[in-house]
XYZ file of C-alpha atoms in Angstrom:
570
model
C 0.000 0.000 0.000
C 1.881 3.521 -1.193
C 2.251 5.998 1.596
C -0.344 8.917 1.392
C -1.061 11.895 3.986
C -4.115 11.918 5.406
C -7.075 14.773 4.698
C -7.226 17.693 7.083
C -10.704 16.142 8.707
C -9.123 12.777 9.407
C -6.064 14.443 11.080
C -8.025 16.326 13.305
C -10.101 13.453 14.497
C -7.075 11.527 14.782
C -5.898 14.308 17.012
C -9.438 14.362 18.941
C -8.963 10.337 20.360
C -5.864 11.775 21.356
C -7.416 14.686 23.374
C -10.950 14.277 23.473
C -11.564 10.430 25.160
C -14.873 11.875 26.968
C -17.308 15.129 27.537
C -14.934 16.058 30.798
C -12.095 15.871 28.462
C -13.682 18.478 26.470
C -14.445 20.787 29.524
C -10.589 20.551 31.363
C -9.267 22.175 27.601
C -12.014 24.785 27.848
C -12.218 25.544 31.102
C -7.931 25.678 30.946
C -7.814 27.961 28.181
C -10.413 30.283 30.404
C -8.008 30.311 33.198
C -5.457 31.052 30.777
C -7.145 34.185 29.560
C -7.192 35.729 33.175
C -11.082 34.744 34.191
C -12.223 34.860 37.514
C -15.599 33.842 36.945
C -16.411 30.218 35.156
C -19.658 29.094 34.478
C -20.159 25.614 33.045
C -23.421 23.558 32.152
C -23.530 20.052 30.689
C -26.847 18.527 29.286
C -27.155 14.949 29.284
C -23.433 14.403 30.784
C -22.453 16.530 28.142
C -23.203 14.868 25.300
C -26.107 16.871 24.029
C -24.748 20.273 25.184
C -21.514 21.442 26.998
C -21.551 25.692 27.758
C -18.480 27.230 29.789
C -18.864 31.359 29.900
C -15.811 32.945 31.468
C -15.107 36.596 31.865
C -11.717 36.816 30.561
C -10.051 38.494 28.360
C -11.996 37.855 24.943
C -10.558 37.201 21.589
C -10.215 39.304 18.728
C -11.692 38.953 15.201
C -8.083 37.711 13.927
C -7.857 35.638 17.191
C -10.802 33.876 16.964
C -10.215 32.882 12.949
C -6.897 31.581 14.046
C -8.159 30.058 17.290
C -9.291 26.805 15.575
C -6.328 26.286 13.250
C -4.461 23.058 14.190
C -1.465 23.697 16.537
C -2.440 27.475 16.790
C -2.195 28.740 19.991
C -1.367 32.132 22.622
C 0.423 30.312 25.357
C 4.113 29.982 24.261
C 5.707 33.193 23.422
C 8.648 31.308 22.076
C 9.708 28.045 20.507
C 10.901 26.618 23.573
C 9.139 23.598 24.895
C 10.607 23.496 28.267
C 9.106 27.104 28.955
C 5.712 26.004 29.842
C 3.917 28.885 32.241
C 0.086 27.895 30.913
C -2.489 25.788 32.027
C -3.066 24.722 28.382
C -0.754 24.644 25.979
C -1.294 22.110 22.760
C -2.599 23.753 19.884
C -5.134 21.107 18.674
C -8.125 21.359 21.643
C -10.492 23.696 19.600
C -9.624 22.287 16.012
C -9.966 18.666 17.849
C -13.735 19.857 19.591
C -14.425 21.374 16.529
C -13.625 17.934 14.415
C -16.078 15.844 16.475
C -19.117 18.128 17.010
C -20.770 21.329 16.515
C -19.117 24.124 17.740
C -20.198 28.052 18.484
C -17.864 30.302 20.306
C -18.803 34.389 21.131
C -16.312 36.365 22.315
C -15.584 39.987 22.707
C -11.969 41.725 24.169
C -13.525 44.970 25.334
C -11.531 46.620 22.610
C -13.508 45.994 19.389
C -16.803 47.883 18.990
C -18.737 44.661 19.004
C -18.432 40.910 20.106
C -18.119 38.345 16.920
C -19.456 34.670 16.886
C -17.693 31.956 15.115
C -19.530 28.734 13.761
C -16.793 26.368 13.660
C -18.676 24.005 11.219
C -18.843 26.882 8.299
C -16.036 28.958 9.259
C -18.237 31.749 9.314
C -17.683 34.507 11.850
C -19.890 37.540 12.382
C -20.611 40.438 14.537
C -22.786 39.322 17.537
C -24.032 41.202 20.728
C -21.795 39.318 23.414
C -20.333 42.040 25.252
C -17.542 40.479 27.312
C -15.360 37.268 27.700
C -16.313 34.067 26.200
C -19.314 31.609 25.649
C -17.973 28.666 23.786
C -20.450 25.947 23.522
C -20.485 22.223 22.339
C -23.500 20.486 20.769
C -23.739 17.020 19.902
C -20.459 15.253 21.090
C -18.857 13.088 18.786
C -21.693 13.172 16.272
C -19.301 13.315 13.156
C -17.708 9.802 15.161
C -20.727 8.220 16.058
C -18.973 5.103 16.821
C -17.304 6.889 19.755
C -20.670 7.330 21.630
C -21.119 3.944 22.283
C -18.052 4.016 24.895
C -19.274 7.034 27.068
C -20.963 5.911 30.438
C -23.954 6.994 31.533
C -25.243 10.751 31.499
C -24.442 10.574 35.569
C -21.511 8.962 35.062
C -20.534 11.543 32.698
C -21.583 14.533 34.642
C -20.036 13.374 37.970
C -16.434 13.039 35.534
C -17.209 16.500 35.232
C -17.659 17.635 38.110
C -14.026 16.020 39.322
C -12.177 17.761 36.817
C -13.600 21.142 37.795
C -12.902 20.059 41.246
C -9.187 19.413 40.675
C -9.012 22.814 38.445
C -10.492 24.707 41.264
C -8.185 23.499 43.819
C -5.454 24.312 41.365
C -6.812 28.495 41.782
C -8.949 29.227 44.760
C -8.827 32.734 43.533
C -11.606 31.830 40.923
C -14.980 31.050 41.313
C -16.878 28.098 39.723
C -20.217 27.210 39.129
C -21.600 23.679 37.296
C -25.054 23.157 35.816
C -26.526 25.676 38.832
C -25.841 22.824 41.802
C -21.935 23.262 42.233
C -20.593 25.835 43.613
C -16.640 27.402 44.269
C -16.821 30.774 45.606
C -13.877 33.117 44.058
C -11.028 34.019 46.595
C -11.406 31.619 48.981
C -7.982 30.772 50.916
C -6.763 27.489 50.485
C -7.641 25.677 53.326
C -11.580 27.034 52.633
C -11.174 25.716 49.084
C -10.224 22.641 50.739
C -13.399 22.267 52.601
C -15.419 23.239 50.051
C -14.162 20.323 47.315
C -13.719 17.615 49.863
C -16.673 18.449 52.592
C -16.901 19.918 55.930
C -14.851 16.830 58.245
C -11.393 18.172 56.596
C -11.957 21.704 58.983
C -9.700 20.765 62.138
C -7.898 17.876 60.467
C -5.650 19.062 57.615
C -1.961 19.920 58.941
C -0.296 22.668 56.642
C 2.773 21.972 54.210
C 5.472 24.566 53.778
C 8.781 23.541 52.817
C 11.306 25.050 50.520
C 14.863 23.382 49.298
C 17.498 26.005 48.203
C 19.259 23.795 46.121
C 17.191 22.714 44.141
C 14.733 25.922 44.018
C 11.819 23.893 45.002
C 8.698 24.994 47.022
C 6.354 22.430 48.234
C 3.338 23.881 50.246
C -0.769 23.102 51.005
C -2.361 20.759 53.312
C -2.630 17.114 54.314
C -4.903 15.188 56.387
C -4.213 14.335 59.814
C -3.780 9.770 59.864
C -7.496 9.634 61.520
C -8.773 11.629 58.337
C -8.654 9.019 55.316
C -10.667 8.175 52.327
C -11.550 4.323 50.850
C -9.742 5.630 47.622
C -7.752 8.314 46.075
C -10.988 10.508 45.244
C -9.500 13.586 47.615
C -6.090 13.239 46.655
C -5.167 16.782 44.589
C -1.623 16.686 43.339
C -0.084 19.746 41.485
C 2.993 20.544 39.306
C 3.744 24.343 39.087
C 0.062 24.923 39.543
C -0.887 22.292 36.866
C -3.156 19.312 38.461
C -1.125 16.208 37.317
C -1.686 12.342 38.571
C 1.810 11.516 38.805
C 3.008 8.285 39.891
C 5.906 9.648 41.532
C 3.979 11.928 43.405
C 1.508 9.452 44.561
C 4.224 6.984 45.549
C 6.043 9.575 47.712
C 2.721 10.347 49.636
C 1.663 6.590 50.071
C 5.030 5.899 51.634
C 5.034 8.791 54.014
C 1.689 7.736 55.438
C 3.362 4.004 56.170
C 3.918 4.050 59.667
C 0.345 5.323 60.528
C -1.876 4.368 58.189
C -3.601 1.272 56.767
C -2.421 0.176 53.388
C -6.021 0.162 52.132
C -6.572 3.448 53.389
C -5.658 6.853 51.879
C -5.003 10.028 52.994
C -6.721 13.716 51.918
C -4.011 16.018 50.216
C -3.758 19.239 48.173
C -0.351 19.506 47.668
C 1.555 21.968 45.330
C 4.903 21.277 44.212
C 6.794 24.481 42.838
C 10.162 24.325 40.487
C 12.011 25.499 37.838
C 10.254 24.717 34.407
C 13.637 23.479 32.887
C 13.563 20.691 35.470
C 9.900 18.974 34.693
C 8.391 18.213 31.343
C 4.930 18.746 30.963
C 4.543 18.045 27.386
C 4.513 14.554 27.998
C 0.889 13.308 26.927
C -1.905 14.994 25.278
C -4.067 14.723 28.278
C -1.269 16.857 30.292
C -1.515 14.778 33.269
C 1.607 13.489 33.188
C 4.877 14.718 33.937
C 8.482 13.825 33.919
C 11.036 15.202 36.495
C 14.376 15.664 35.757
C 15.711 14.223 39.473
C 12.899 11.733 40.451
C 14.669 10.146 43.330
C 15.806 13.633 44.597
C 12.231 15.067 44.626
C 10.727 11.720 45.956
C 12.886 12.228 48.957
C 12.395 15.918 49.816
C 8.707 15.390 49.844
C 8.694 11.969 51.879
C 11.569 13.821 54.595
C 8.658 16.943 55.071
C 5.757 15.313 54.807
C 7.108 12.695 57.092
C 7.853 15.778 59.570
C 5.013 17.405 59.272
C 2.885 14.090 60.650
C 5.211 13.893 63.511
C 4.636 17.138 64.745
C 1.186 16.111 66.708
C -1.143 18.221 68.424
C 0.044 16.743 72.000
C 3.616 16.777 71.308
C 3.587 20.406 70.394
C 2.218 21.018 73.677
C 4.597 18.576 75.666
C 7.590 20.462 73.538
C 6.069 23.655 75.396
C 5.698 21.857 78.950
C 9.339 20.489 78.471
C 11.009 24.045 78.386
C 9.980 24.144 82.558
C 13.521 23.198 84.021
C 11.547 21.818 86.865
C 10.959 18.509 84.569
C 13.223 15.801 84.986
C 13.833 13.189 82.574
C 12.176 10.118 82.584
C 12.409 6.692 83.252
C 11.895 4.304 80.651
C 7.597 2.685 80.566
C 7.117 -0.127 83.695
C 3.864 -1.235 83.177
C 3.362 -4.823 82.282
C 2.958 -6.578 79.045
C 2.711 -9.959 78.135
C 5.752 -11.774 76.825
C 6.119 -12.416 73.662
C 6.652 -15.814 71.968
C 9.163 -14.602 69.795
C 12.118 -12.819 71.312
C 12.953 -9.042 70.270
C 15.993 -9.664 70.065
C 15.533 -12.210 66.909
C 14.698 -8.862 64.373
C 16.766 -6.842 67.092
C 19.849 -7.745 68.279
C 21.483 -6.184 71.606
C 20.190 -3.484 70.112
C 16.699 -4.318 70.849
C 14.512 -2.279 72.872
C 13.854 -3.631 76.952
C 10.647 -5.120 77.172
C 9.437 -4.529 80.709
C 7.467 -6.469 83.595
C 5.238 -5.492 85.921
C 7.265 -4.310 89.056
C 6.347 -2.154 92.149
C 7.870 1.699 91.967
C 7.727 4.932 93.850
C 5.818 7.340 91.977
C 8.318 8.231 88.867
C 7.505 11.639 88.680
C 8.862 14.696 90.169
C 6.246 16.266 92.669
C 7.134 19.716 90.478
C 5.242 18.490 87.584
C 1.140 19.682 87.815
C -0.259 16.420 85.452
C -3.204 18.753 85.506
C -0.900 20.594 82.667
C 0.078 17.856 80.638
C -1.222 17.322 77.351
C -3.175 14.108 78.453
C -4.139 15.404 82.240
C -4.375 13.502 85.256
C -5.563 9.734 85.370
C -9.414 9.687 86.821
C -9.730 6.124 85.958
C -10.894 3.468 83.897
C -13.791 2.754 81.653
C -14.876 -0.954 80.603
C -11.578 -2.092 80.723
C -10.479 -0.304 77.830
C -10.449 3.109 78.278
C -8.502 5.717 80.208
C -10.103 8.318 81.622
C -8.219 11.644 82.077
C -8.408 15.151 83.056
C -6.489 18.492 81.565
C -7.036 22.058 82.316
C -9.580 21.780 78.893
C -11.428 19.376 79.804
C -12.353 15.327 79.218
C -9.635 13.041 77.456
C -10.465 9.586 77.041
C -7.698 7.483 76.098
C -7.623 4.101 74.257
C -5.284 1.679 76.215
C -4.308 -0.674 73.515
C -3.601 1.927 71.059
C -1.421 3.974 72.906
C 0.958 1.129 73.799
C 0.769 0.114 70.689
C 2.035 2.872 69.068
C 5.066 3.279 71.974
C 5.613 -0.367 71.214
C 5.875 -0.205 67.575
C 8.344 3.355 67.671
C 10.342 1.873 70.088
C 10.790 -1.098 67.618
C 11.888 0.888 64.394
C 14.431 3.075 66.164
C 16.671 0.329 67.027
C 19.100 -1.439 64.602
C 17.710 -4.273 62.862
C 19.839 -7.595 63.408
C 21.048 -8.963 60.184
C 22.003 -12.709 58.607
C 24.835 -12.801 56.512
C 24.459 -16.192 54.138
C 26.775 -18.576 53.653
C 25.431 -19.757 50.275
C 23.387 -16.681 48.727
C 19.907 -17.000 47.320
C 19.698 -16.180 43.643
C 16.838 -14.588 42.202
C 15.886 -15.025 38.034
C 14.476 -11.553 36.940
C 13.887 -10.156 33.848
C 17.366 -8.318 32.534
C 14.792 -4.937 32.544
C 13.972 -5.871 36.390
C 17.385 -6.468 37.415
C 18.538 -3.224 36.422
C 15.275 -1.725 38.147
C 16.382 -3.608 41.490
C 20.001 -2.021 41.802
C 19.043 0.792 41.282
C 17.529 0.437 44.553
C 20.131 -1.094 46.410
C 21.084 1.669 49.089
C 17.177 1.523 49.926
C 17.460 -1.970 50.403
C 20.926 -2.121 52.169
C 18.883 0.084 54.744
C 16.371 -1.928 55.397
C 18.737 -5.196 56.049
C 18.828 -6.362 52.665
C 22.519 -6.608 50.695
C 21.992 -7.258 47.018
C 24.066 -7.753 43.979
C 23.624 -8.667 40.711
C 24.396 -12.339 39.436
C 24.747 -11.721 35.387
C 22.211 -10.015 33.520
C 18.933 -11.552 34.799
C 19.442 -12.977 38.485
C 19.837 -11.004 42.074
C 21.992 -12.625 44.447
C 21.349 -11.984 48.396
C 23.829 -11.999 50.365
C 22.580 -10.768 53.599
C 19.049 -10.654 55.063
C 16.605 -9.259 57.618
C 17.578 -11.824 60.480
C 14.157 -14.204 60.889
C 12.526 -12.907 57.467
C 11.158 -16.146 55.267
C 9.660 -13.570 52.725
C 9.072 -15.084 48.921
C 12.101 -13.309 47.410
C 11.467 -13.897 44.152
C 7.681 -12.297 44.489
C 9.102 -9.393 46.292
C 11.935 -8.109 43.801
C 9.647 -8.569 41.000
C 6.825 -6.111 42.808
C 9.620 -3.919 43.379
C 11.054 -3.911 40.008
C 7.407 -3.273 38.814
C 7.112 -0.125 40.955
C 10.484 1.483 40.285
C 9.598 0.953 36.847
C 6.338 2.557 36.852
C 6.704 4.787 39.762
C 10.507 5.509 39.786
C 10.915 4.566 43.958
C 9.425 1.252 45.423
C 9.169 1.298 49.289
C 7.575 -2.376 49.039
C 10.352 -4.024 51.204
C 9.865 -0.870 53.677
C 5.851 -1.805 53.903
C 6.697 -5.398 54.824
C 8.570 -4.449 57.194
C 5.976 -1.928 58.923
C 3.892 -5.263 58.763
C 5.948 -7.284 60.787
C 6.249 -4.716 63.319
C 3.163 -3.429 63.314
C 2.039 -6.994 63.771
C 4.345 -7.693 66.551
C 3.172 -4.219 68.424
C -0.408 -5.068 68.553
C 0.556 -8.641 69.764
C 2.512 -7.263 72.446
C 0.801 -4.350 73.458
C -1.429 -4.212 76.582
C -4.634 -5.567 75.822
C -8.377 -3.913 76.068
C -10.163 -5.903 78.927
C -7.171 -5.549 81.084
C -7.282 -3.783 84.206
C -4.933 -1.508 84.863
C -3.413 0.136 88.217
C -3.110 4.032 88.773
C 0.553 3.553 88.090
C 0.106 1.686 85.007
C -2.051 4.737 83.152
C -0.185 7.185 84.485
C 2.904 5.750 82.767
C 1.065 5.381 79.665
C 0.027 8.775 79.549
C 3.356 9.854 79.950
C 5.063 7.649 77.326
C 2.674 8.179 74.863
C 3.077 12.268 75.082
C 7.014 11.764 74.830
C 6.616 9.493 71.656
C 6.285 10.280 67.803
C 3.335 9.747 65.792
C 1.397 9.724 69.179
C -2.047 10.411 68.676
C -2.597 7.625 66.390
C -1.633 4.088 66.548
C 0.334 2.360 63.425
C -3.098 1.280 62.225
C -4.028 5.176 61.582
C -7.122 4.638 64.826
C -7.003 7.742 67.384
C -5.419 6.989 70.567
C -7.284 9.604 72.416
C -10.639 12.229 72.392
C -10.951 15.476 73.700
C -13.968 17.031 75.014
C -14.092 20.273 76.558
C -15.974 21.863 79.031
C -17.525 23.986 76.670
C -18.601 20.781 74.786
C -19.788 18.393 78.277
C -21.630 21.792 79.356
C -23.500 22.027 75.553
C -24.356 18.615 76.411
C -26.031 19.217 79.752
C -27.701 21.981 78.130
C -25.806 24.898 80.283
C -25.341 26.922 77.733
């Protein structure tokens, strides 16, 4: 068959499955290009999940006649100044959107800059523009989606389906600028200038108030800026639906991204949980490549591993620094506090020694033993973060009292989570192996792997490669039986698609996670005054506090305000 080019119609709709896949498709380019031309008002309306009508009216800065003739013209387009690529400042940027639209259905647009004596309206189907009445911004609607590619039709989901696409994409643009305001078919509603954390609350509902903990953290080096909010462990979702990721201001769905936030939730949340975010990642243009995929939600980083890193170290921070740790940091500036002894209430011995993961290394775990009161008569437990021990409830519970008010304290989960820090701080004992265990891999997944290898040398495994497609250990996690073979390949998988694995990192978490809760004291076991008090103490000293490695509150609050609401006093 001789080689022919293809008619201008064909190319375009070529270009369309590239850009176009649904109706929400359609509305990110327009809505894009209105952000682009400075609007602060959007309105868009979609009739039967957009496939009978999509509208979206903005009030920026209009197009002229000449503009809007060129605006449909295949790779035409206001948003690079220059020729260069990697100089991306836009929301949108590819030049085939409109032409693309234009090549699967009917399109209208009316626009007017404020500077011509009239607005003009172009019919995209005829080419014809003409003088109209619109007297500022844009109106560009879209009738009868993929009616010139009828066959397409047949793989859109139902009008609700459709709609509630929609809706998600104007969600994710309107995180990416609080500053505008958006409305969707009359129901949906952004106000314009809301701050961040109001934004927030508005796109992901009212429980995010009180539980998002602000990111702020800049790295000189490297010129980055990574700032916005993420939610406290106890706040999670049952998928990724409130996860907002941005690249200089550009909503992406990285994998990188994702894979950095996953693993600095490890240690105190469920795997099958996932955290609220709208996080906004700031750098130099030069070092990320947006022009990666037509849809524009990709992006390629010029130092993956470095970035991965500088967002795991702060966002790793940033969980540690707890509500009741920032107060004990407060409490232990009083020189009258002395330093504590290490936690001497009772737990049940385990089966398994520490020291088998551990070492000499490993941490002391303590029997029950008669003591003087540990604490310095100086120190007013009335002021501590968790108060003063007032009991216990069912067996379960710890009841406390603070200067605020009620805090009610889940046994099980606070020692628990002292259990399981006091575990990953110490040195993990390691096997060297007489005769090491070889691993086939693929020659791709080998290369994958050692590219890993410090990451793995940290967590206790040495690795090396045996020729082009095997791994050869020749040192291991003391005590680990784990299905080697299974556990490079998921790795190799997720440095390959992701850049980073911490897969060997979330088995161990597992393990000592698992041994924590086997170890910890128990709910149904009664504790002495001495006992809580400990745990009270120990839990305000120790990281990641007010959550246990599962991501489940350790403790409540309620404050006099609240138990006086309740007995109707106020």
């Amino acid at each position: 068959m001789p080689i022919r080019v293809l008619p201008d119609f064909l190319i375009n709709q070529i270009a369309a499955g590239e850009v176009i896949e649904r109706p929400a498709s359609v509305v990110k380019e327009l809505v894009e290009n209105a952000l682009d031309a400075g609007a602060t008002q959007i309105i868009i309306d979609a009739v039967d999940g957009g496939r009978t009508l999509i509208s979206v009216i903005d009030n920026g800065h209009g197009m002229s006649k000449q503009d809007l003739s060129t605006a449909i013209l295949r790779h035409a387009t206001s948003k690079l100044p220059s020729d260069d690529l990697t100089n991306i400042s836009f929301m949108g940027f590819r030049g085939e959107a409109l032409p693309s639209i234009a090549s699967v259905s009917s399109l209208t647009i009316d626009t007017c800059n404020g500077k011509d004596s009239n607005g003009w309206t172009l019919i995209a189907d005829t080419n014809e523009i003409k003088p109209s009445s619109w007297e500022t911004g844009t109106r560009i609607r879209v009738n009868n989606l993929f009616s010139k590619t009828p066959a397409r039709l047949k793989f859109l989901h139902t009008d609700k389906a459709e709609l509630l696409a929609i809706v998600d994409t104007v969600k994710h643009l309107a995180m990416a600028r609080p500053d505008v305001g958006f409305t969707i078919n009359n129901k949906w509603y952004f106000n314009k200038d809301q701050d961040l954390l109001e934004r927030i609350i508005s796109v992901m509902g009212e429980d995010t108030r009180n539980n998002m903990i602000e990111i702020d953290a800049f790295s000189k080096s490297s010129d980055m800026h990574l700032y916005g909010f993420i939610s406290q462990p106890t706040l999670h979702r049952a998928s990724s639906t409130d996860q907002y990721l941005f690249v200089n201001n550009r909503p992406v769905k990285d994998k990188l991204l994702i894979s950095a936030l996953r693993a600095s939730y490890m240690d105190v949340m469920h795997a099958r949980e996932f955290p609220l975010c709208a996080l906004y990642l700031d750098l130099p243009s030069r070092n990320v490549d947006v022009n990666v995929s037509p849809a524009k939600t990709d992006v390629h980083f010029l130092e993956p591993t470095h970035i991965s890193g500088f967002i795991i170290k702060n966002l790793r921070e940033a969980l540690s620094k707890t509500l009741n740790q920032t107060i004990s940091d407060n409490i232990q500036m009083d020189v009258s506090i002395q330093p504590q002894p290490q936690t001497t209430f009772c737990v049940c011995e385990p089966k398994v020694s520490v020291k088998d993961w551990f070492g000499d290394y490993g941490p002391t775990v303590a029997t029950q033993k008669d003591s003087p009161d540990i604490y310095q008569e100086t120190i007013n437990e009335f002021d501590l973060p968790l108060g003063r021990v007032i009991g216990q409830l069912g067996n379960k519970y710890i009841l406390a009292e603070n200067k605020d008010g009620l805090v009610i304290i889940d046994q099980h989960a606070a020692h628990e989570r002292i259990t399981y820090e006091k575990l990953r701080t110490h040195k993990m004992l390691t096997q060297p192996l007489l005769t090491p265990i070889i691993v086939n891999l693929k020659a791709e997944d080998v290369i994958a792997v050692l590219s890993a290898s410090e990451y793995l040398k940290n967590c206790g495994l040495t690795i090396d490669s045996f020729g082009d497609t095997a791994i050869a250990i020749f040192e291991k996690p003391a005590e680990w039986d784990l299905n080697w073979e299974q556990c490079l390949k998921e790795m190799a998988d997720e440095i390959k698609e992701y850049g980073n694995s911490v897969k060997l990192s979330e088995k161990l978490h597992l393990k000592l996670a698992n041994y924590a809760c086997h170890h910890s004291v128990r709910a149904g076991r009664k504790l002495n005054y001495q006992e809580m008090n400990t745990l009270l103490r120990d839990i305000e000293k120790t990281e990641h506090g007010s959550e246990c490695n599962h991501g489940r509150p350790v403790y409540k609050k309620i404050t006099i305000t609240e138990l006086d609401t309740l007995f109707e006093r106020i």
